[in-house]
Amino acid sequence: MIREKEDVLILALESSCDETAAAVIKNDRTVLSNVIYSQIDLHTLYGGVVPEIASRKHIEKVNQVVKKALADANVSLEDITAVAVTCGPGLVGALLVGVSAAKAIAFAAQKPLIGVHHIEGHICANYIENEALEPPFLCLVVSGGHSHLVMVKDYGVYEILGRTRDDAAGEAFDKVARAIGLGYPGGPKVDRVSREGNPEAIAFPRPKLVDNVYDFSFSGLKSAVLNYLNGCQMKGIAVNQADVAASFQKAVVDVLVEHSMHACAQYGMKKFAIAGGVASNSHLREALTEACRRENILFYHPSPVFCTDNAAMIGVAGCYEYKKGVRHGWDLNAVPNLKLGERIDQMNQINVAAADA
Ligand code: KG4
Ligand code: ZN
């Protein structure tokens, strides 16, 4: 690859859950390579992610995905400007594999190391295919572990307006999928089966929280689905899987759209983005496209491959952090419950001059 001297090339690693991924990003938003090894087939056997198995598989795959990401991008380790890695939140054993590998690579190649917040990565996935997107904008982050309504005030500057009080949206999809016999991974299966069902068939609740209108709660909705299924069983009524899936999905989508549009209106925000695994849900994308069109709001959404876990999004976030001067020390650790906006291990921050010396 022909590399200009001023080009910033980030090698990024992601291993927070069940995807072992590596990518190379050039100058903020250009994806030179994006390699994802998904462990889904392995965990499907157990009906969900088994943390110990995930960690072991990451160890087996991490060097392979890094090698392929460099080869696909046609760059060598010497060409790389810095190494970025997800350091939280996520499964601690899984995160540790990526963090240890990134530290080893950065140390051996004498490159700066940057720890990246996983949710910040999800948000930054929106920059990849939307060249014109700049903060400020509002972002709905809906994944297996998180449901956040975030005001992106600037690159790396976030204000969380609302969050889930209990289950994340993706978690609710996964639990309901299991209950209606669709198995793991629940989200994509509910999405697919819902197309055959009637979203108005069953009136599931749309939970609202009075003290913060932007917060979410999905555990009541999940319980309502379980109660419905129990009721059917007791009365000997056959369950229509597609109708339950479609009605549940509609309830989740209605709440997500309602909260998002309410926040856009209250903050006078005309740019709205979505991120995280659930952002690839076709019904949610359609409903938000329509709502944003109605409200005259620009709607941004990553392609599905950049919605679910990947390293390209970590590379984009890492690139902006790099340009802000963020560097981490060799004592960078995995932080399973890292909060968005929290400085990653402030003690580990070393200044740019020292790192680049
Ligand atoms: O962002 P992600 O890959 O991992 C986390 O950071 O959690 O999100 C995974 C979640 C899972 O709960 C999965 O069921 C859900 O995203 N998901 C979906 C769809 N595709 C993935 N949920 C609804 N519809 C989909 N099409
Ligand atoms: Zn994720």
Coordinates of C-alpha atoms in Angstrom, one line a residue, residues 38-303:
S38 CA -17.9 -15.1 14.7
Q39 CA -18.3 -17.8 17.4
I40 CA -22.1 -17.9 17.1
D41 CA -22.2 -21.5 15.8
L42 CA -20.2 -22.7 18.8
H43 CA -22.4 -20.9 21.4
T44 CA -25.6 -21.9 19.6
L45 CA -25.0 -25.4 21.0
Y46 CA -25.5 -24.0 24.5
G47 CA -28.3 -21.6 23.8
G48 CA -26.2 -18.5 24.6
V49 CA -22.7 -17.2 25.0
V50 CA -20.6 -19.3 27.4
P51 CA -17.9 -16.9 28.7
E52 CA -15.1 -19.5 29.2
I53 CA -15.6 -20.9 25.8
A54 CA -15.6 -17.4 24.3
S55 CA -12.2 -16.6 26.0
R56 CA -10.6 -19.8 24.8
K57 CA -11.8 -19.3 21.2
H58 CA -10.5 -15.7 21.2
I59 CA -7.1 -17.0 22.2
E60 CA -7.1 -19.5 19.4
K61 CA -8.3 -16.9 16.7
V62 CA -6.8 -13.5 17.7
N63 CA -3.5 -13.9 15.9
Q64 CA -5.2 -15.2 12.8
V65 CA -7.6 -12.3 12.5
V66 CA -4.9 -9.7 13.1
K67 CA -2.7 -11.3 10.4
K68 CA -5.6 -11.4 8.0
A69 CA -6.6 -7.8 8.7
L70 CA -3.0 -6.6 8.0
A71 CA -2.8 -8.7 4.8
D72 CA -6.3 -7.6 3.5
A73 CA -5.3 -4.0 4.1
N74 CA -1.9 -4.7 2.4
V75 CA 0.0 -3.1 5.2
S76 CA 2.7 -4.4 7.6
L77 CA 2.9 -3.8 11.3
E78 CA 5.6 -1.2 10.6
D79 CA 3.1 0.9 8.6
I80 CA 0.7 1.0 11.5
T81 CA 0.5 4.3 13.5
A82 CA -1.2 2.9 16.7
V83 CA -3.0 -0.1 18.0
A84 CA -6.5 0.3 19.4
V85 CA -8.4 -2.3 21.4
T86 CA -11.7 -2.6 23.2
C87 CA -11.0 -2.6 26.9
G88 CA -14.5 -2.6 28.2
P89 CA -17.4 -3.1 28.9
G90 CA -17.8 -6.8 28.1
L91 CA -16.9 -10.3 29.4
V92 CA -13.7 -9.9 31.4
G93 CA -12.0 -13.1 30.1
A94 CA -12.9 -12.2 26.5
L95 CA -11.8 -8.6 26.8
L96 CA -8.5 -9.7 28.4
V97 CA -7.5 -11.7 25.3
G98 CA -7.8 -8.7 23.0
V99 CA -6.2 -6.3 25.5
S100 CA -3.2 -8.7 26.1
A101 CA -2.8 -9.3 22.3
A102 CA -2.9 -5.5 21.5
K103 CA -0.4 -4.8 24.3
A104 CA 1.9 -7.5 23.0
I105 CA 1.7 -6.2 19.4
A106 CA 2.1 -2.6 20.3
F107 CA 5.0 -3.3 22.6
A108 CA 6.8 -5.5 20.1
A109 CA 6.2 -3.0 17.2
Q110 CA 6.9 0.0 19.5
K111 CA 3.5 1.6 18.6
P112 CA 1.2 3.7 20.9
L113 CA -1.7 1.8 22.5
I114 CA -5.2 3.1 22.8
G115 CA -8.0 1.5 24.9
V116 CA -11.4 2.1 23.4
H117 CA -14.9 2.0 25.0
H118 CA -17.0 -0.6 23.2
I119 CA -20.1 1.6 23.1
E120 CA -18.1 4.5 21.7
G121 CA -17.0 2.1 19.0
H122 CA -20.6 1.2 18.2
I123 CA -21.5 4.9 17.9
C124 CA -18.5 5.6 15.7
A125 CA -19.6 2.8 13.3
N126 CA -21.9 5.6 11.9
Y127 CA -18.9 7.6 10.6
I128 CA -17.8 4.8 8.3
E129 CA -20.4 5.1 5.6
N130 CA -21.5 8.6 6.3
E131 CA -18.7 10.9 5.4
A132 CA -20.7 14.0 6.2
L133 CA -21.8 13.0 9.7
E134 CA -20.3 15.2 12.4
P135 CA -21.3 15.7 16.0
P136 CA -23.5 16.9 17.5
F137 CA -26.1 14.2 16.9
L138 CA -28.3 11.9 19.0
C139 CA -27.6 8.2 18.9
L140 CA -29.7 5.2 20.1
V141 CA -27.3 2.4 21.1
V142 CA -29.1 -0.9 21.3
S143 CA -27.1 -4.0 21.7
G144 CA -27.1 -7.3 23.7
G145 CA -25.7 -5.6 26.8
H146 CA -26.8 -2.0 26.4
S147 CA -29.7 0.3 25.6
H148 CA -28.6 3.9 25.7
L149 CA -29.9 7.2 24.3
V150 CA -26.8 9.3 23.9
M151 CA -26.1 12.9 22.9
V152 CA -22.9 12.9 21.0
K153 CA -21.7 16.4 21.7
D154 CA -18.3 16.1 20.0
Y155 CA -15.9 13.3 19.1
G156 CA -15.5 11.3 22.3
V157 CA -17.8 13.6 24.3
Y158 CA -21.0 12.0 25.3
E159 CA -24.0 12.7 27.5
I160 CA -26.3 9.8 28.3
L161 CA -29.9 11.0 28.3
G162 CA -31.5 7.6 29.0
R163 CA -30.5 4.0 29.7
T164 CA -32.1 0.7 30.5
R165 CA -33.1 0.1 34.0
D166 CA -33.1 -3.7 33.6
D167 CA -32.7 -5.8 30.4
A168 CA -31.0 -4.4 27.3
A169 CA -33.1 -4.5 24.1
G170 CA -31.0 -7.3 22.6
E171 CA -31.2 -9.3 25.8
A172 CA -35.0 -9.1 25.6
F173 CA -34.9 -10.2 22.0
D174 CA -32.7 -13.2 23.0
K175 CA -34.8 -14.2 26.0
V176 CA -38.1 -14.0 24.1
A177 CA -36.6 -15.9 21.2
R178 CA -35.6 -18.7 23.6
A179 CA -39.1 -18.7 25.2
I180 CA -40.9 -19.2 21.9
G181 CA -38.4 -21.9 20.8
L182 CA -36.4 -19.9 18.2
G183 CA -33.1 -20.3 20.1
Y184 CA -29.9 -18.4 19.9
P185 CA -29.1 -15.8 18.5
G186 CA -32.5 -14.5 19.2
G187 CA -32.5 -11.0 17.5
P188 CA -32.0 -12.0 13.9
K189 CA -34.4 -15.0 14.3
V190 CA -37.2 -12.8 15.8
D191 CA -36.6 -10.3 13.0
R192 CA -37.0 -13.0 10.3
V193 CA -40.0 -14.9 11.9
S194 CA -41.8 -11.6 12.6
R195 CA -42.3 -11.0 8.8
E196 CA -44.8 -13.9 8.8
G197 CA -46.7 -12.7 11.9
N198 CA -49.2 -10.0 12.8
P199 CA -47.7 -7.3 15.0
E200 CA -51.2 -6.3 16.2
A201 CA -52.1 -9.9 17.3
I202 CA -51.2 -9.5 21.0
A203 CA -51.3 -6.3 23.0
F204 CA -48.0 -6.4 24.9
P205 CA -47.2 -3.4 27.2
R206 CA -45.1 -0.4 26.1
P207 CA -43.3 0.4 29.4
K208 CA -42.9 4.1 30.3
L209 CA -40.9 5.4 33.3
V210 CA -42.2 8.6 34.9
D211 CA -39.0 9.9 36.5
N212 CA -36.9 9.8 33.3
V213 CA -38.8 9.7 30.1
Y214 CA -35.7 8.6 28.2
D215 CA -34.9 5.5 30.3
F216 CA -35.9 2.1 29.1
S217 CA -37.3 -1.0 30.9
F218 CA -37.8 -4.2 28.9
S219 CA -38.1 -6.8 31.7
G220 CA -41.8 -6.2 32.2
L221 CA -42.4 -6.7 28.5
K222 CA -40.4 -10.0 28.6
S223 CA -42.5 -11.1 31.6
A224 CA -45.7 -10.2 29.7
V225 CA -44.6 -12.5 26.8
L226 CA -43.8 -15.3 29.3
N227 CA -47.2 -14.9 31.0
Y228 CA -48.9 -15.0 27.7
L229 CA -47.1 -18.2 26.8
N230 CA -48.0 -19.7 30.2
G231 CA -51.6 -18.7 29.8
C232 CA -51.8 -20.3 26.4
Q233 CA -50.3 -23.5 27.7
M234 CA -52.7 -23.7 30.7
K235 CA -55.7 -23.1 28.4
G236 CA -54.4 -25.6 25.8
I237 CA -54.3 -22.9 23.1
A238 CA -51.7 -23.3 20.4
V239 CA -49.1 -20.5 20.3
N240 CA -48.6 -18.7 17.0
Q241 CA -44.8 -18.2 17.1
A242 CA -44.8 -15.6 14.4
D243 CA -47.6 -13.5 16.0
V244 CA -45.8 -13.5 19.4
A245 CA -42.5 -12.6 17.7
A246 CA -44.1 -9.8 15.6
S247 CA -46.1 -8.4 18.5
F248 CA -43.2 -8.4 20.9
Q249 CA -40.9 -6.8 18.3
K250 CA -43.5 -4.1 17.6
A251 CA -43.7 -3.3 21.3
V252 CA -39.9 -2.9 21.5
V253 CA -39.7 -0.9 18.3
D254 CA -42.5 1.4 19.4
V255 CA -40.8 2.3 22.7
L256 CA -37.4 2.8 21.0
V257 CA -38.9 5.1 18.3
E258 CA -41.0 7.0 20.7
H259 CA -38.1 7.7 23.1
S260 CA -35.8 8.7 20.3
M261 CA -38.2 11.1 18.6
H262 CA -39.2 12.6 21.9
A263 CA -35.5 13.3 22.7
C264 CA -34.9 14.7 19.2
A265 CA -37.8 17.1 19.7
Q266 CA -36.8 18.2 23.2
Y267 CA -33.2 18.8 22.3
G268 CA -34.1 20.3 18.9
M269 CA -31.8 17.8 17.3
K270 CA -32.1 17.2 13.5
K271 CA -29.5 14.4 13.2
F272 CA -30.2 11.0 14.6
A273 CA -28.2 7.7 14.4
I274 CA -28.5 4.2 15.6
A275 CA -25.9 1.7 16.7
G276 CA -25.4 -1.8 18.1
G277 CA -26.6 -5.3 17.2
V278 CA -30.3 -4.5 17.5
A279 CA -29.8 -1.5 15.1
S280 CA -29.7 -4.1 12.3
N281 CA -33.3 -5.0 13.0
S282 CA -35.2 -4.5 9.8
H283 CA -38.5 -3.4 11.5
L284 CA -36.7 -0.9 13.7
R285 CA -34.8 0.6 10.7
E286 CA -38.0 0.9 8.7
A287 CA -39.9 2.5 11.6
L288 CA -37.1 5.0 12.3
T289 CA -36.7 5.9 8.6
E290 CA -40.4 6.7 8.6
A291 CA -40.4 8.6 11.9
C292 CA -37.4 10.7 10.9
R293 CA -38.9 11.4 7.5
R294 CA -42.0 12.7 9.2
E295 CA -40.1 14.8 11.7
N296 CA -37.7 16.1 9.0
I297 CA -34.7 14.5 10.8
L298 CA -31.6 13.1 9.0
F299 CA -31.4 9.4 9.9
Y300 CA -28.0 7.6 9.9
H301 CA -27.6 3.9 10.3
P302 CA -24.6 1.7 9.7
S303 CA -24.8 -1.4 7.4

